[in-house]
Coordinates of C-alpha atoms in Angstrom, one line a residue:
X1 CA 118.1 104.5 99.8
X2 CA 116.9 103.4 103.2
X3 CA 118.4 103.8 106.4
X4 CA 116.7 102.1 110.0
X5 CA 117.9 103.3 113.6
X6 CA 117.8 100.6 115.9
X7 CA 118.0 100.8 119.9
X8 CA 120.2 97.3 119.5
X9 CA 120.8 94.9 116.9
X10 CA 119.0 92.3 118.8
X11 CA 116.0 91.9 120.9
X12 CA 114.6 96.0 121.1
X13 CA 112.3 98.3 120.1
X14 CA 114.0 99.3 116.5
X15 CA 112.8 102.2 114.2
X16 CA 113.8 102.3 110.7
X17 CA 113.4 105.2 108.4
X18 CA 114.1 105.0 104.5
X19 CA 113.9 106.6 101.4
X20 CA 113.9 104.1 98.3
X21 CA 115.2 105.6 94.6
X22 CA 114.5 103.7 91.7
X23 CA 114.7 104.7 87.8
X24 CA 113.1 102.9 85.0
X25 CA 113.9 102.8 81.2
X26 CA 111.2 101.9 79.0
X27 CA 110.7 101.7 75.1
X28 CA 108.4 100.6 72.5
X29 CA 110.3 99.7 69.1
X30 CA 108.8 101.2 65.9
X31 CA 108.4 97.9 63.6
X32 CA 106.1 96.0 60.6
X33 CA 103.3 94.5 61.9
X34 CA 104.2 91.3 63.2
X35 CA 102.1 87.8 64.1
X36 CA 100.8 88.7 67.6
X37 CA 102.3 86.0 70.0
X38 CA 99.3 86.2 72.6
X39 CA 101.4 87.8 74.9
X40 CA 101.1 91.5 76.0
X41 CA 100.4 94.4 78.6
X42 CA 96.6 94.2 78.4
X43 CA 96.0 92.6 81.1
X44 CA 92.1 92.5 80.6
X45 CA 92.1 92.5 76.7
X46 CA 93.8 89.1 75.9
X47 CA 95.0 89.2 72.2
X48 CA 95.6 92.8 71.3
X49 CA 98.1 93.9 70.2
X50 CA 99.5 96.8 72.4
X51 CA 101.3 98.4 69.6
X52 CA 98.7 101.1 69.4
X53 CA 99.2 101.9 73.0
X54 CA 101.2 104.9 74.0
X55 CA 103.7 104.0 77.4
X56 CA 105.9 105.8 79.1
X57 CA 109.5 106.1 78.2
X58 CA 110.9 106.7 81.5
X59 CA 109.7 105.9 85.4
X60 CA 111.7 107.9 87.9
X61 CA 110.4 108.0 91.5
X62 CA 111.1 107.6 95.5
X63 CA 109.1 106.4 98.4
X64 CA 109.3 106.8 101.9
X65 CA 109.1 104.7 104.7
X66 CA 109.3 104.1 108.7
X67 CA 109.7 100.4 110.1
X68 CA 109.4 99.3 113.4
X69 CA 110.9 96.0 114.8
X70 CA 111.1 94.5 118.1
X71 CA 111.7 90.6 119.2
X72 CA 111.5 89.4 123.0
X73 CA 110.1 87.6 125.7
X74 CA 109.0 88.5 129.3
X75 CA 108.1 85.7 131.3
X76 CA 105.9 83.2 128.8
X77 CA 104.5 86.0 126.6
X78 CA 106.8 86.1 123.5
X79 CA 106.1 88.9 120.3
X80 CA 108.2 89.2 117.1
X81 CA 107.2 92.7 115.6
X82 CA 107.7 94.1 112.4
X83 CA 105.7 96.8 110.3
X84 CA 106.6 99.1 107.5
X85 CA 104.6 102.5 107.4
X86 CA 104.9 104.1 104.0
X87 CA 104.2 107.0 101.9
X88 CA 100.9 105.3 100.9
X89 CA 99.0 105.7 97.4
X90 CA 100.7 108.2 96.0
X91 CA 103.6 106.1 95.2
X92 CA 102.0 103.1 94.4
X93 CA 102.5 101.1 98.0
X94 CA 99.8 100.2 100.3
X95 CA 100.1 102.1 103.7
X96 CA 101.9 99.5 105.9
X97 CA 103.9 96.2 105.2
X98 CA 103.7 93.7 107.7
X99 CA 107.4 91.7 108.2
X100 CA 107.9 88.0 107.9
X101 CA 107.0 87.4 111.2
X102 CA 104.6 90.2 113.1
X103 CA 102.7 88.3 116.3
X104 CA 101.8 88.2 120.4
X105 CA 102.4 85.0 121.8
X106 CA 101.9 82.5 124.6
X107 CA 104.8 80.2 124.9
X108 CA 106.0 77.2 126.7
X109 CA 108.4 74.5 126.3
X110 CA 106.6 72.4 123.2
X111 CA 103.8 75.2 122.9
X112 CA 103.4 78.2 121.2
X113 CA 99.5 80.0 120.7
X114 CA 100.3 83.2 118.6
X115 CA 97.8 85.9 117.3
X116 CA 99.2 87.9 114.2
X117 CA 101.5 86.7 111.5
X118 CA 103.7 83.8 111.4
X119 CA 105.3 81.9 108.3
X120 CA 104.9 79.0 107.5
X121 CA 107.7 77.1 108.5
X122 CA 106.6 73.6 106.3
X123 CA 106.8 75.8 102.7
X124 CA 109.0 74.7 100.0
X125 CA 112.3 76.1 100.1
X126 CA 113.8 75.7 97.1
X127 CA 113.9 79.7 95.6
X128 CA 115.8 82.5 98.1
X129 CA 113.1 84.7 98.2
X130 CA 109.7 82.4 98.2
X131 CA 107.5 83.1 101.4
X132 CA 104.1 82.4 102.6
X133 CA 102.8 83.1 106.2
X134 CA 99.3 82.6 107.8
X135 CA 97.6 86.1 109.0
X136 CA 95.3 84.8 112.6
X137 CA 95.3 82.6 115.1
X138 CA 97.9 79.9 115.0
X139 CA 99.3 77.2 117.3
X140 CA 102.8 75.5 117.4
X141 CA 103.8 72.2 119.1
X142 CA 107.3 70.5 119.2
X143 CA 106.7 67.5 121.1
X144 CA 109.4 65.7 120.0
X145 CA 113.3 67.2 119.2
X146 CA 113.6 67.9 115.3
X147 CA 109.5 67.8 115.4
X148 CA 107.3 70.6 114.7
X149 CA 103.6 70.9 114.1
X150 CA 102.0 73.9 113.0
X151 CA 98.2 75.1 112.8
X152 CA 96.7 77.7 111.6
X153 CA 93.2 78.0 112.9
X154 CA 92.3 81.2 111.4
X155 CA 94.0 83.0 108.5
X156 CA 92.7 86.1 106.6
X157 CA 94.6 85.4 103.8
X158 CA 95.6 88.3 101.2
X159 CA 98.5 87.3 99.5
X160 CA 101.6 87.2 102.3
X161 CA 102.8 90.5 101.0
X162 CA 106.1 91.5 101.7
X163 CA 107.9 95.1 101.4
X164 CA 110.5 93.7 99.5
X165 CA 108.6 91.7 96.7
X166 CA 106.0 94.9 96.2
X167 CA 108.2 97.9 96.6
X168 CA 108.7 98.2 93.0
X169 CA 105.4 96.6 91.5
X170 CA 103.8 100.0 90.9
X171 CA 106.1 101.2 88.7
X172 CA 105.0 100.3 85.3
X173 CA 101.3 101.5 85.1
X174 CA 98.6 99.5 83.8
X175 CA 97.7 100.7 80.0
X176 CA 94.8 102.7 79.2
X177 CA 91.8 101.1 78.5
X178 CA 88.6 102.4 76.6
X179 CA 85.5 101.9 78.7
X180 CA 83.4 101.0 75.5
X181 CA 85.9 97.6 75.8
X182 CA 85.6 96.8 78.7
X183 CA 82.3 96.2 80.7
X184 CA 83.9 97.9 84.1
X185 CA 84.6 101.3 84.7
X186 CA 88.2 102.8 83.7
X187 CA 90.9 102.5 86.1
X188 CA 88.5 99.6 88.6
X189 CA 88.9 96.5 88.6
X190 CA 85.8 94.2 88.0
X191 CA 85.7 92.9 91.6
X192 CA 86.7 96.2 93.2
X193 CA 84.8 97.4 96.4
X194 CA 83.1 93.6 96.7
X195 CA 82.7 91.7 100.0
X196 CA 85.8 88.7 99.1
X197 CA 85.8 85.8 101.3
X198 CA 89.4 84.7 101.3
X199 CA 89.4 82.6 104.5
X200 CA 92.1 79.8 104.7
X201 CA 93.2 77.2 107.4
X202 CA 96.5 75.4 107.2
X203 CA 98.6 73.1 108.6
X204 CA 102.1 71.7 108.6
X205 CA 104.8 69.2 109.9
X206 CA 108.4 69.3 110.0
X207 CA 111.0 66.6 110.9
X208 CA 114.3 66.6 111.0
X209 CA 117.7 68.6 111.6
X210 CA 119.7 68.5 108.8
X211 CA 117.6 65.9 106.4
X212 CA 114.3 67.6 107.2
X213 CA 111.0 66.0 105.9
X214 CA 108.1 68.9 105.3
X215 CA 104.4 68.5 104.6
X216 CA 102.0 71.2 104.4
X217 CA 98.2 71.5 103.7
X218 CA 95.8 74.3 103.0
X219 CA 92.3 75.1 102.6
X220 CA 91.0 78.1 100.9
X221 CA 88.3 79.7 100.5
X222 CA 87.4 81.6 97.1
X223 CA 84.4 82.7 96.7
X224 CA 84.4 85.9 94.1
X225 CA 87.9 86.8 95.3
X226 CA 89.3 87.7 92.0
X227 CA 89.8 89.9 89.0
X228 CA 87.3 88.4 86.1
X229 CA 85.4 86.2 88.5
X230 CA 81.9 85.0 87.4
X231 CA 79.7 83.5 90.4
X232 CA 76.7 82.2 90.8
X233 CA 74.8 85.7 91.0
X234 CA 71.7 83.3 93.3
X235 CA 74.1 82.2 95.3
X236 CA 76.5 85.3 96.2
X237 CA 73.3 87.6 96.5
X238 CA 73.2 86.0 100.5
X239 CA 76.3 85.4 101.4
X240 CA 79.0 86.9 99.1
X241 CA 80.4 83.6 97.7
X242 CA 79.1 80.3 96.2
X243 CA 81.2 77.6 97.7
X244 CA 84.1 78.0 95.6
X245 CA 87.3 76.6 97.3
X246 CA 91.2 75.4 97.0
X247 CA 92.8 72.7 98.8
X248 CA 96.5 72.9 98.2
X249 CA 99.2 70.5 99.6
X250 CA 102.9 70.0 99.9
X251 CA 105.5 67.7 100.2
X252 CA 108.9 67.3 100.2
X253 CA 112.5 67.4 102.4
X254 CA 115.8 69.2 102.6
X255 CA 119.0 68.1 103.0
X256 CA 121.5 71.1 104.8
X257 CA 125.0 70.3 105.1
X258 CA 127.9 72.4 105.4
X259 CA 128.2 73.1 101.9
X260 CA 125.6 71.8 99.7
X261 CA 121.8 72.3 100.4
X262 CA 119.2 70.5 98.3
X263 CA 115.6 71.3 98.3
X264 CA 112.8 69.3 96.3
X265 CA 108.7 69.6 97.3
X266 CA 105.7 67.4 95.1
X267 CA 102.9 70.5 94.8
X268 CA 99.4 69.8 94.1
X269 CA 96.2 71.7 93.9
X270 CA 92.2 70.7 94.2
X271 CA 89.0 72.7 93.9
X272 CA 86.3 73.8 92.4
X273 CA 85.6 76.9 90.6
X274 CA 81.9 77.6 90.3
X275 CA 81.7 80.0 87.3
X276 CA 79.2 81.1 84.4
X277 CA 82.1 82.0 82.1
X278 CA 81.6 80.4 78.5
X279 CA 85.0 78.5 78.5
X280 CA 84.4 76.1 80.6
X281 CA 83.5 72.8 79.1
X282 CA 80.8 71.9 81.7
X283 CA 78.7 74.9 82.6
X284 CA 78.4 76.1 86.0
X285 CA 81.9 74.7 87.2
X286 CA 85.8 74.2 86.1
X287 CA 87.2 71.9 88.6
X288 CA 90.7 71.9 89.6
X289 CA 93.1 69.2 89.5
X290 CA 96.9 70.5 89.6
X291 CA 100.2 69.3 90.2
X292 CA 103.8 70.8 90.1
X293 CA 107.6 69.9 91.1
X294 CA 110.1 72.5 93.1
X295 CA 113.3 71.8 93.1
X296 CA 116.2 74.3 94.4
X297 CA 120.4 72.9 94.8
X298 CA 122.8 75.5 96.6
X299 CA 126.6 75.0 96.6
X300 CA 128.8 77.0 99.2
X301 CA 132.2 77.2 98.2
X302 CA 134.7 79.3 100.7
X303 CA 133.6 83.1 99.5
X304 CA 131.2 82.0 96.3
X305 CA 128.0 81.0 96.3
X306 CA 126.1 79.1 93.7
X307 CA 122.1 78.3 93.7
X308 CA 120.1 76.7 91.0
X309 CA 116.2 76.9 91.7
X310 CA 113.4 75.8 89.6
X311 CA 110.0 75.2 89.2
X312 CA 107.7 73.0 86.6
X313 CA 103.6 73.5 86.5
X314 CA 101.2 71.1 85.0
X315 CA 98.5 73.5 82.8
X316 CA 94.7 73.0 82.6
X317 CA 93.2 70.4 79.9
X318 CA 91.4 72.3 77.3
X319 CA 89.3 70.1 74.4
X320 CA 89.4 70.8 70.9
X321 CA 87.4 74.0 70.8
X322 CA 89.5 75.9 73.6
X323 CA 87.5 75.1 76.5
X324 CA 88.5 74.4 79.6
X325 CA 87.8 70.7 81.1
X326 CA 89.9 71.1 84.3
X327 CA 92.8 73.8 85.5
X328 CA 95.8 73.4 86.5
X329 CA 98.3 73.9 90.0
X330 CA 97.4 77.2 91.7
X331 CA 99.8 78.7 94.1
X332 CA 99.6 80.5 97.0
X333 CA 102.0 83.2 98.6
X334 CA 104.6 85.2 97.1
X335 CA 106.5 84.9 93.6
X336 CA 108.8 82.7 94.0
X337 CA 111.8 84.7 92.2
X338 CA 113.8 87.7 92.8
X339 CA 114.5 89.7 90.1
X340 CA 112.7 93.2 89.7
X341 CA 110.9 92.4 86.7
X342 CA 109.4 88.7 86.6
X343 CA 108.7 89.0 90.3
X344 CA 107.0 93.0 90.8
X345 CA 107.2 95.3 87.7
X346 CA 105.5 92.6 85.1
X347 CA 105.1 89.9 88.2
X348 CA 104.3 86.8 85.9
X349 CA 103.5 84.1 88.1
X350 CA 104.7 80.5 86.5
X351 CA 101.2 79.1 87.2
X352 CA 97.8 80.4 88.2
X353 CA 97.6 82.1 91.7
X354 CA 95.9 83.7 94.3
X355 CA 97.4 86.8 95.4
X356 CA 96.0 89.5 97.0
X357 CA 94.0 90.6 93.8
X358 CA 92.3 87.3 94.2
X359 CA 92.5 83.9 92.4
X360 CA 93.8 84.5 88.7
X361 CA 94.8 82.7 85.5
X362 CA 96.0 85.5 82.8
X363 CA 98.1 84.9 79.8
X364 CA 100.1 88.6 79.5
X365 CA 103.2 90.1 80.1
X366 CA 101.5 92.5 83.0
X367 CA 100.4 90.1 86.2
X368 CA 100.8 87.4 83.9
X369 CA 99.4 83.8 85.8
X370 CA 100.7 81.5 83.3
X371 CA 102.0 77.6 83.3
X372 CA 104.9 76.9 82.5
X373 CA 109.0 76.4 83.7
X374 CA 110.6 79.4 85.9
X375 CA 114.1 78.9 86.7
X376 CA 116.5 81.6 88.3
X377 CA 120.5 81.1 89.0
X378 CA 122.4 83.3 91.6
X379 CA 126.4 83.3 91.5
X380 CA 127.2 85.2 94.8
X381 CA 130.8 86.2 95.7
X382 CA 131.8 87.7 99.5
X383 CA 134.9 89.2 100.4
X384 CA 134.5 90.6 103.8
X385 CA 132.2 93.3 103.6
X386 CA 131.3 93.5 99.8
X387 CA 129.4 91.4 98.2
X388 CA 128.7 90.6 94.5
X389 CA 125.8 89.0 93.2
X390 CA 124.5 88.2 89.9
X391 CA 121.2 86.6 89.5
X392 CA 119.5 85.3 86.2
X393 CA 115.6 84.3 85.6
X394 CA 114.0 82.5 82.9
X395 CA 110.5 82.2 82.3
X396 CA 109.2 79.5 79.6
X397 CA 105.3 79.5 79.1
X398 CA 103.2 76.3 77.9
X399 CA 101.2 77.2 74.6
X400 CA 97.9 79.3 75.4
X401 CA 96.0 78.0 72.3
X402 CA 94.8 74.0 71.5
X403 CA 93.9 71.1 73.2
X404 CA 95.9 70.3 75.9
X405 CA 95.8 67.2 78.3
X406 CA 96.5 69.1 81.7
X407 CA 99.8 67.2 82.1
X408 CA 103.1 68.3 83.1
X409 CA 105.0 68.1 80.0
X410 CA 109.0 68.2 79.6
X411 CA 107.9 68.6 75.7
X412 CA 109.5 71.4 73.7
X413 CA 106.7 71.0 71.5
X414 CA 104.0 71.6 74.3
X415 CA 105.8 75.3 75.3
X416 CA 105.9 78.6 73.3
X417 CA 108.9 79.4 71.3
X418 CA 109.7 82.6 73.0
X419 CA 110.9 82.6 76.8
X420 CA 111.1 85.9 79.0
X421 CA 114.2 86.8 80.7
X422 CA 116.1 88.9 83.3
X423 CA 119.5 89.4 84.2
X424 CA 120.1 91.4 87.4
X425 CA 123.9 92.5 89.0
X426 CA 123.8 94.0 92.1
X427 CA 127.0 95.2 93.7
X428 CA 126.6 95.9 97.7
X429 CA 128.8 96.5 101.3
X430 CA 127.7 95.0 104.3
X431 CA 128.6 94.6 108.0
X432 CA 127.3 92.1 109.9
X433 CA 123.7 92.9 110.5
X434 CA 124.1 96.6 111.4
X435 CA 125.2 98.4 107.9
X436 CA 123.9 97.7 104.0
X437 CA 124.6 100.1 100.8
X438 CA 124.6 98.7 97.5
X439 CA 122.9 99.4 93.9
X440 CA 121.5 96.9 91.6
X441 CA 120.9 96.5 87.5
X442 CA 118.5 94.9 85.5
X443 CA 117.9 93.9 82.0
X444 CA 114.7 92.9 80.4
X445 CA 115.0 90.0 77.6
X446 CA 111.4 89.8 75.4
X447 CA 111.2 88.1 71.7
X448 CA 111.3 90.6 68.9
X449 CA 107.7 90.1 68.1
X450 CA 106.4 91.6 71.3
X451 CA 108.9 95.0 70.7
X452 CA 109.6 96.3 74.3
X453 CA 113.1 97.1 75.6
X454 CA 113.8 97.8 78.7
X455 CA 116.0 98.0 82.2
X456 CA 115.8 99.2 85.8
X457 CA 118.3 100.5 88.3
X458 CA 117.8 101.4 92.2
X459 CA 119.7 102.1 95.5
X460 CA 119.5 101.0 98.4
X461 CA 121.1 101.1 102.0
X462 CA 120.3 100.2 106.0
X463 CA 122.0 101.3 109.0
X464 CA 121.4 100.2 112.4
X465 CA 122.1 102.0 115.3

């Protein structure tokens, strides 16, 4: 539960102090041995069967927190803070949370030069809870109503982590893993403690009021900034990386009327990753050649609320011995979905990403980076202060094994035949902006073959002050 004390509920210094609960139900079913459907919670032993693999039954656990906001302006200088202190290590969180927004600022009339974080105002739109935000230097110009140009000159990028989408992604811990497996130390991860080049420059355009037109581009770069990375050990011995690097592009509009919102963005990925590993086709490199479709519809109906979001990723084009020829779309920022489970506790992104653990393809139920279809549905009803809402994900992953020709495919033959879903219900009672309490249920929905049941419940609450 979580409760913030505020000075005013707009423009001041605010300080918010919480305590979060959470409980989560876990079990392993006792069955015959069962065809292995390349889908597990070894996240760096691909293809075993976890079966063997003891887990706990039950997670039950608090952290603590203290946030402090404040938005104003005096004269032309202009900051929009926000920062969560936690409990740190202990519970699984990193020590402080920056907010959506957390810079200093010069601004004018078209201009704004900021230092800190800043979202990204030209990302696609199309889940509730999707964000991505530059972390340096950026500068804003609106010379034009309805137009907006953003760059960012300098961004230390690490994943756009929020509070909200990591407060509950320590709770299931990663399974044990025998160091005579595995050629990194137990508990590390391969890259841990190296120098990781992750520097990204972006930039984006906006037009529009209520049909708005958005394109956004980014360059990143990788270098060994990831969990199984192989680089060039000649090239990385100077500077720490070999060249490797993402562009990644957006495009796309909105249309916001009074009650209908529709949201649709073309993605695409290019790059080049420089790599010794044996599955790529052409040694020394796997390029990458991506592309993927976003697409979110809301309807606002008096007290309900109905929104329809999804998202389709091309894969990478493997030859007939498994190799890789070229990978697929690679996203950047946060999971796009909501529920506790898709999004934190397994977080299985519906393509490859790079997060803050680096750039990542992994086909597993436990930070699984997999292509494929995610689509979530929230039903939303409002009566005053209380609010009901019931939101359901879906998760549909192409097939791992076979040749594949890289395409995005609306082919049931092309995806596996098992999906993972979530259904969350989440009761709450709010006043304006000042007061929240509410509790929230999940239920986990695996195939038989992978033998895991489980579902999560938490609290939560705000007051301002």
């Amino acid at each position: 539960m979580a409760f913030s004390f505020c000075t005013s509920p707009k423009f001041a210094v605010g300080v918010e102090v919480g305590v979060l609960g959470y409980e989560l139900f876990f079990k392993e079913l006792n069955q015959k041995e069962s065809e292995p459907v390349l889908w597990d919670l070894e996240i760096n032993r691909m293809g075993q069967n976890f079966q063997n693999h003891s887990y706990l039954n039950r997670v039950s656990d608090k952290s603590m927190f203290v946030g402090l906001k404040d938005k104003n302006k005096k004269d032309k200088i202009v900051w929009d803070l926000e920062i969560k202190l936690t409990t740190g290590k202990e519970t699984g969180l990193r020590p402080f949370y920056l907010g959506k927004n957390h810079y200093l600022g010069y601004e004018t009339s078209k201009f704004l030069l900021g230092l800190g974080r800043r979202e990204h105002l030209f990302r696609p739109k199309s889940f509730q809870t999707s964000y991505d935000g530059g972390e340096g230097l950026f500068i804003e110009f609106f010379p034009k109503p309805n137009l907006g140009l953003q760059f960012f000159l300098w961004d230390q990028y690490s994943g756009s982590l929020l509070f909200e989408k990591d407060r509950f992604h320590s709770l299931l811990p990663n399974p044990s893993i025998s160091q005579e497996n595995t050629e990194t130390p137990l508990g590390r991860e391969p890259n841990e403690g190296r120098r990781s080049h992750h520097r990204r420059h972006s930039f984006g355009l906006i037009y529009g009021e209520f049909f708005v037109l958005r394109l956004g581009l980014q360059y990143l770069e990788l270098g060994n900034l990831g969990r199984h990375t192989k680089d060039s050990p000649r090239e990385t011995k100077g500077s720490g990386a070999d060249g490797d690097s993402l562009l990644n592009g957006n495009l796309g509009f909105g249309l916001d009327l009074e009650i209908f919102d529709l949201q649709f963005d073309f993605l695409w990925a290019k790059g080049n990753d420089r790599t010794n590993s044996k599955v790529a086709a052409k040694p020394g490199s796997i390029p990458i050649s991506g592309e993927a479709v976003q697409m979110g519809m809301e309807l606002r109906l008096g007290d309900f609320l109905v929104r329809s979001s999804h998202f389709l990723s091309d894969r990478e084009e493997r030859n007939e011995k498994n190799q890789i020829i070229k990978d697929g779309y690679v996203s950047l920022g946060t999971h796009p979905a909501q529920t506790p489970y898709l999004s934190q506790i397994f977080r299985i992104f519906p393509s490859a990403a790079v997060t803050e653990s680096g750039y990542e393809k992994n086909f597993g139920l436990k930070e699984g980076r997999s292509f494929g279809y995610l689509s979530e549905l929230v039903l939303q009803f409002t009566y005053d202060q209380f609010v009901a809402k019931m939101v359901g994900s879906y998760f549909l992953p192409y097939q791992f094994a076979g040749p594949a020709d890289g395409r995005i495919s609306f082919q049931k033959r092309d995806f596996e035949v098992f999906f993972i879903g979530e259904g969350l219900f989440e009761l709450s009672l709010k006043e304006d902006s000042s007061f929240e309490l509410g509790i929230g249920f999940s239920q986990l929905f695996l195939p038989e073959s992978i033998g895991i049941k489980s579902n999560f419940g938490y609290c939560f609450g705000r007051i301002q002050i």
